[in-house]
Tab-separated table of C-alpha atoms in Angstrom:
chain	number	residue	atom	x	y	z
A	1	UNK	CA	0.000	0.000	0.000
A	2	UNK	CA	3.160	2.074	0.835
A	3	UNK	CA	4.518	1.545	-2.618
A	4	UNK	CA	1.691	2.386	-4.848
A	5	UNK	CA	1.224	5.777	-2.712
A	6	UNK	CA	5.445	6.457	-2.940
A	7	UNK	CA	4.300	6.041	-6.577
A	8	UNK	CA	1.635	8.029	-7.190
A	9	UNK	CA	2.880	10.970	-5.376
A	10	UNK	CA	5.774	10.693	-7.705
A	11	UNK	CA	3.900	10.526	-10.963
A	12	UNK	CA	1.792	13.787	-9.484
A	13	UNK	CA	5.473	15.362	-9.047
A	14	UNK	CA	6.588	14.589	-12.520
A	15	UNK	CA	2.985	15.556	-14.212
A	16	UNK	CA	2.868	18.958	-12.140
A	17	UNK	CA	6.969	19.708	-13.223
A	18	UNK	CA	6.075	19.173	-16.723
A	19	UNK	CA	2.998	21.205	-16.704
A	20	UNK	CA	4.652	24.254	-14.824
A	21	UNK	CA	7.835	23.977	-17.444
A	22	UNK	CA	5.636	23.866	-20.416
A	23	UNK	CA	3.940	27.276	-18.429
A	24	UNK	CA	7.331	29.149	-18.322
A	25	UNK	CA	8.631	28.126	-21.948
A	26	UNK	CA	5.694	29.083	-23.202
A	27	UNK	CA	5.447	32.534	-21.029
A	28	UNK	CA	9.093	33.114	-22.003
A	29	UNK	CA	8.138	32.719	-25.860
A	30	UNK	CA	5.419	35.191	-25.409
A	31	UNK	CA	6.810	38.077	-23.771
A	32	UNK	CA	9.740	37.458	-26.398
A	33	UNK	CA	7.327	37.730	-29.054
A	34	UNK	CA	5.272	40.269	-27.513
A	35	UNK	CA	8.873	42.617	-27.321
A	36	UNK	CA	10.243	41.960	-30.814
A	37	UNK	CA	6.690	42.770	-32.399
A	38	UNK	CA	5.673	45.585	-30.326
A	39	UNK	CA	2.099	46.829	-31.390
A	40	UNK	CA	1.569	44.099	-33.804
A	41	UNK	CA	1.553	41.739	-31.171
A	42	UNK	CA	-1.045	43.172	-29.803
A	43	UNK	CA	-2.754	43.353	-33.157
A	44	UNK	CA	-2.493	40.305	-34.078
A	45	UNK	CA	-3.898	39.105	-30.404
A	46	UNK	CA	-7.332	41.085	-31.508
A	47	UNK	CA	-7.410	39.346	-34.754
A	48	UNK	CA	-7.768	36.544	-32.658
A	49	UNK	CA	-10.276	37.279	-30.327
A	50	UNK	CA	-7.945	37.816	-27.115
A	51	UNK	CA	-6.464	34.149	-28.573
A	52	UNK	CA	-2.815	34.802	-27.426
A	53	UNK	CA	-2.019	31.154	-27.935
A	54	UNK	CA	-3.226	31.017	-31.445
A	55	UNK	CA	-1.803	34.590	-31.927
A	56	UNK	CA	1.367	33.838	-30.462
A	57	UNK	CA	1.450	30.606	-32.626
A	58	UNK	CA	0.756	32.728	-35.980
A	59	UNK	CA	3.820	35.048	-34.740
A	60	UNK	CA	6.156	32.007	-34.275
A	61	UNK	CA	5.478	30.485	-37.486
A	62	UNK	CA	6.011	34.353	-39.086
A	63	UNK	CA	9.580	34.429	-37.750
A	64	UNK	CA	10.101	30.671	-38.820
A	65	UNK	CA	9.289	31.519	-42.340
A	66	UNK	CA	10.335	35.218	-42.889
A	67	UNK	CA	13.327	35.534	-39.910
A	68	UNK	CA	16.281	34.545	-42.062
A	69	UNK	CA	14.891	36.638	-45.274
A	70	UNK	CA	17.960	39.150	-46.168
A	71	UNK	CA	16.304	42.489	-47.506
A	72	UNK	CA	18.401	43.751	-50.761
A	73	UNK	CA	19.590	47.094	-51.180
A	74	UNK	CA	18.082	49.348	-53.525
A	75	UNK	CA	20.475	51.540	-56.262
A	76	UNK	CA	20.505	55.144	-55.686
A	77	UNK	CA	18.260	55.602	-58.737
A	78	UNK	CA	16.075	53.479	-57.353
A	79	UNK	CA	15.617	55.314	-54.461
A	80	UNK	CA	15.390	58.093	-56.107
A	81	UNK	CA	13.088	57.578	-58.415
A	82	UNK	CA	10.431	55.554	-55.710
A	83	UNK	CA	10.677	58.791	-53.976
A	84	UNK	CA	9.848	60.739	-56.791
A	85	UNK	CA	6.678	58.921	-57.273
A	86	UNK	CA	5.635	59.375	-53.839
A	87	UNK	CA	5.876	62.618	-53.727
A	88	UNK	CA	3.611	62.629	-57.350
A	89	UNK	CA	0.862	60.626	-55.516
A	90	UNK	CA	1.486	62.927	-52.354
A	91	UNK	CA	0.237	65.668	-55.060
A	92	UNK	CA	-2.530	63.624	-56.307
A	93	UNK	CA	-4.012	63.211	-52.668
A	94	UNK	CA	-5.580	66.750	-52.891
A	95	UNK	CA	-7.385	65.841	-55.986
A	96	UNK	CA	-8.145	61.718	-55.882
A	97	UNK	CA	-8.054	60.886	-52.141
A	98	UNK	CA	-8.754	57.711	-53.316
A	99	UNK	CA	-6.630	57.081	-56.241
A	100	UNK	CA	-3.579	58.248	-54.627
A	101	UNK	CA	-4.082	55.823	-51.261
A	102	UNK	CA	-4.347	52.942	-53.821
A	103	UNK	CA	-1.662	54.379	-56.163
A	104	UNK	CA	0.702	54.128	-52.695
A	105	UNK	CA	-0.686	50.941	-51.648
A	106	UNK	CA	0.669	49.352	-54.788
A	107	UNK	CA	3.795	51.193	-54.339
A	108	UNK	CA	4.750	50.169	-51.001
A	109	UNK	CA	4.318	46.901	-52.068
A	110	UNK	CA	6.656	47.291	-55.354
A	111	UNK	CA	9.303	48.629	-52.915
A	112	UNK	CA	9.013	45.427	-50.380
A	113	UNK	CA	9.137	43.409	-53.141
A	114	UNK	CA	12.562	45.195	-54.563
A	115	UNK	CA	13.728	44.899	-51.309
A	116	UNK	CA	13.694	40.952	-50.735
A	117	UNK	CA	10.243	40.720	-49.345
A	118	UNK	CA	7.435	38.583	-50.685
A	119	UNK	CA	5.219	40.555	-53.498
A	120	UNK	CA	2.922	37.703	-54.653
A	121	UNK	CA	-0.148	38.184	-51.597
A	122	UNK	CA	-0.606	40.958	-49.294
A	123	UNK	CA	-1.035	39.065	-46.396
A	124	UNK	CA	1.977	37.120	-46.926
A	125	UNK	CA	4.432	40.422	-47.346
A	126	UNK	CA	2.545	41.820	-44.657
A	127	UNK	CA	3.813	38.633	-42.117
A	128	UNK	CA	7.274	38.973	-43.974
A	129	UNK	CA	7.887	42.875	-43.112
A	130	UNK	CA	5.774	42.222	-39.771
A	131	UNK	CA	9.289	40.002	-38.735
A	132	UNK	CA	11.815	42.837	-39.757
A	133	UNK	CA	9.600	46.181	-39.445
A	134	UNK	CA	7.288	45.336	-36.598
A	135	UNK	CA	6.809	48.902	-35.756
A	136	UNK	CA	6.020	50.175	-39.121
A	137	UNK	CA	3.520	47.741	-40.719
A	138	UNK	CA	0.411	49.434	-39.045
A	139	UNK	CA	0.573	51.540	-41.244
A	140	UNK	CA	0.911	49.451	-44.467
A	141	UNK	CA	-2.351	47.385	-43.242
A	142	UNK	CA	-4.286	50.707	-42.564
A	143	UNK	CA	-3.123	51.716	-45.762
A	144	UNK	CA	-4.058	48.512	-47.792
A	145	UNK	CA	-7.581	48.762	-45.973
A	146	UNK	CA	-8.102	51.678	-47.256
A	147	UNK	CA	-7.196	51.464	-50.531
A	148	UNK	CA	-9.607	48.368	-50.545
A	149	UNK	CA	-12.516	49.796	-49.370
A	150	UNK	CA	-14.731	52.983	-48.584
A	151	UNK	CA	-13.045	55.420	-45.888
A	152	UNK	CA	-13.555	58.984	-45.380
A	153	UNK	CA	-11.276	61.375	-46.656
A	154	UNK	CA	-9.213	62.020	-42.986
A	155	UNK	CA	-8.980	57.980	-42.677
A	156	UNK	CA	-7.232	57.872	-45.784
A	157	UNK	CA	-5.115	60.903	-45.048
A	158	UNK	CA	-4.044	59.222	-41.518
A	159	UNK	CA	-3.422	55.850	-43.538
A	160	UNK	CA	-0.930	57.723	-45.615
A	161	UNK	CA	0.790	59.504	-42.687
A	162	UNK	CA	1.321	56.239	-41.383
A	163	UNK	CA	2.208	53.641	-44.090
A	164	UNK	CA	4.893	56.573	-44.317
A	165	UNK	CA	7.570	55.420	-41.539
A	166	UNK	CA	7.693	51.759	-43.714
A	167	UNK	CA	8.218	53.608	-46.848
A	168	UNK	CA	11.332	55.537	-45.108
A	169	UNK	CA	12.262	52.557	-43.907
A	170	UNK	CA	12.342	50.640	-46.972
A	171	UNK	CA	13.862	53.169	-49.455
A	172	UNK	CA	16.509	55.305	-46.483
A	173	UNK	CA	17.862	51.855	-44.752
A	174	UNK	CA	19.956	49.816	-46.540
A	175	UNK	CA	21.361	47.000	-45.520
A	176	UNK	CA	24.744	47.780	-46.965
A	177	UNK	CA	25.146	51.482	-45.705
A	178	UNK	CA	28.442	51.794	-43.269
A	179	UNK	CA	27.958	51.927	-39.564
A	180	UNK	CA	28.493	55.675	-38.391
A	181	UNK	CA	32.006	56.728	-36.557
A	182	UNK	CA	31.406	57.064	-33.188
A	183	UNK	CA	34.397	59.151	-33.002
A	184	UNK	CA	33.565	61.256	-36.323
A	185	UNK	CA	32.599	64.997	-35.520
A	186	UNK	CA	29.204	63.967	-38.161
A	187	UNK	CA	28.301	61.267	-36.044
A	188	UNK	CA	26.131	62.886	-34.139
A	189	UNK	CA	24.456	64.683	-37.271
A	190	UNK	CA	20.812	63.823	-38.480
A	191	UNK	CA	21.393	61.594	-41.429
A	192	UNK	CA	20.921	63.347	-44.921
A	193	UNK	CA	17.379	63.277	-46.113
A	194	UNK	CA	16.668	61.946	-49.292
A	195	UNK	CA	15.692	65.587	-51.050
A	196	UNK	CA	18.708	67.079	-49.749
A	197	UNK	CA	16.943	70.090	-48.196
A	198	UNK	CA	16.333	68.560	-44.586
A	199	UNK	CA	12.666	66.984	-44.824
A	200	UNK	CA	11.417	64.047	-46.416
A	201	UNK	CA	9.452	64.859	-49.627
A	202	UNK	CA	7.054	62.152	-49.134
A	203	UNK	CA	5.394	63.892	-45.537
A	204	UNK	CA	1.858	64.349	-46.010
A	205	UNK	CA	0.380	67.434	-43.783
A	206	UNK	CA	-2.892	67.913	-42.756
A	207	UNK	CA	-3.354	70.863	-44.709
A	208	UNK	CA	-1.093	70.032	-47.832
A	209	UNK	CA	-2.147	71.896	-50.635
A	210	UNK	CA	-0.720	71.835	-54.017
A	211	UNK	CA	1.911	74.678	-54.450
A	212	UNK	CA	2.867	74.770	-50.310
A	213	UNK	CA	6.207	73.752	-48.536
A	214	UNK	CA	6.734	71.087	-46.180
């Protein structure tokens, strides 16, 4: 009677060690997820209902697929000219809310996809920059929703604002570009914005109008 009690007191030990490891790996994957995502952690959590398992399962299997992708660098006249055209459909936004938004929607996506990332499905580039530019990809799904479907002038506006940072991103950061000096006197200079006159040519204002500065 001794025996089978010994026993089952150790089976409860081993069941109850197992069940409180497989509680911190699993903890310890989420807050790791939950800090190299940021925000679209918590997005993706309320695409699931509050599901963090399944969300934190979705998130996994993103940086299992996407995590060794190597983004490409872009030639200077690439960059160039991708900023050229945002700054056309910038323009266009006064006119065609509409038809600029979906104008930049496609190309956003053009630029991911001449950077390394996936360009076949949205949802699939989407989970690809998600792993490398987790804070910027709000915007690109706000964006893509709104090129989609019916939103009010000021939605569309915000969408633009936003999908903005990724743009940056994509065409400014290159994965070749030196490290700066931390003992050069220009290391502690802004870096060089793209139109050479110290603002981004792509920022959309509130009140742009055709004509005004930035």
């Amino acid at each position: 009677m001794l025996t089978i009690v010994i026993i089952a007191v150790i089976v409860v030990a081993v069941v109850a060690f197992f069940v409180v490891g497989r509680g911190r790996i699993r903890a310890g994957g989420g807050r790791g997820l939950k800090h190299r995502f940021g925000p679209e952690y918590d997005r993706t959590v309320a695409d699931h209902d509050g599901d963090t398992k399944a969300a934190e399962q979705e998130l996994g299997e993103r940086v299992k697929q996407h995590g060794s992708l190597t983004e490409q660098p872009l030639s200077p006249e690439a960059r160039a000219q991708y900023t050229a055209q945002w700054a056309d459909i910038q323009e266009q936004f006064v006119d065609s809310p509409q038809k600029a938004v979906t104008e930049a929607d496609a190309l956003l996506a053009r630029v991911a996809k001449d950077r390394g990332f996936p360009g076949e499905q949205f949802e699939e580039q989407l989970a690809a920059l998600s792993v490398h530019h987790p804070d910027h990809v709000r915007g690109y799904h706000n964006m893509h929703m709104a090129a989609s479907g019916q939103s009010g002038t000021e939605e569309m506006r915000e969408a633009m604002v936003e999908a903005r940072s990724l743009f940056e991103a994509l065409v400014t950061e290159q994965p070749n570009d030196p490290a700066p000096d931390q003992d050069s006197p220009q290391s502690s200079k802004p870096p060089e914005s793209p139109d050479g006159n110290g603002h981004a040519p792509w920022a959309l204002n509130r009140r742009h109008a055709k004509g005004s500065s930035t």
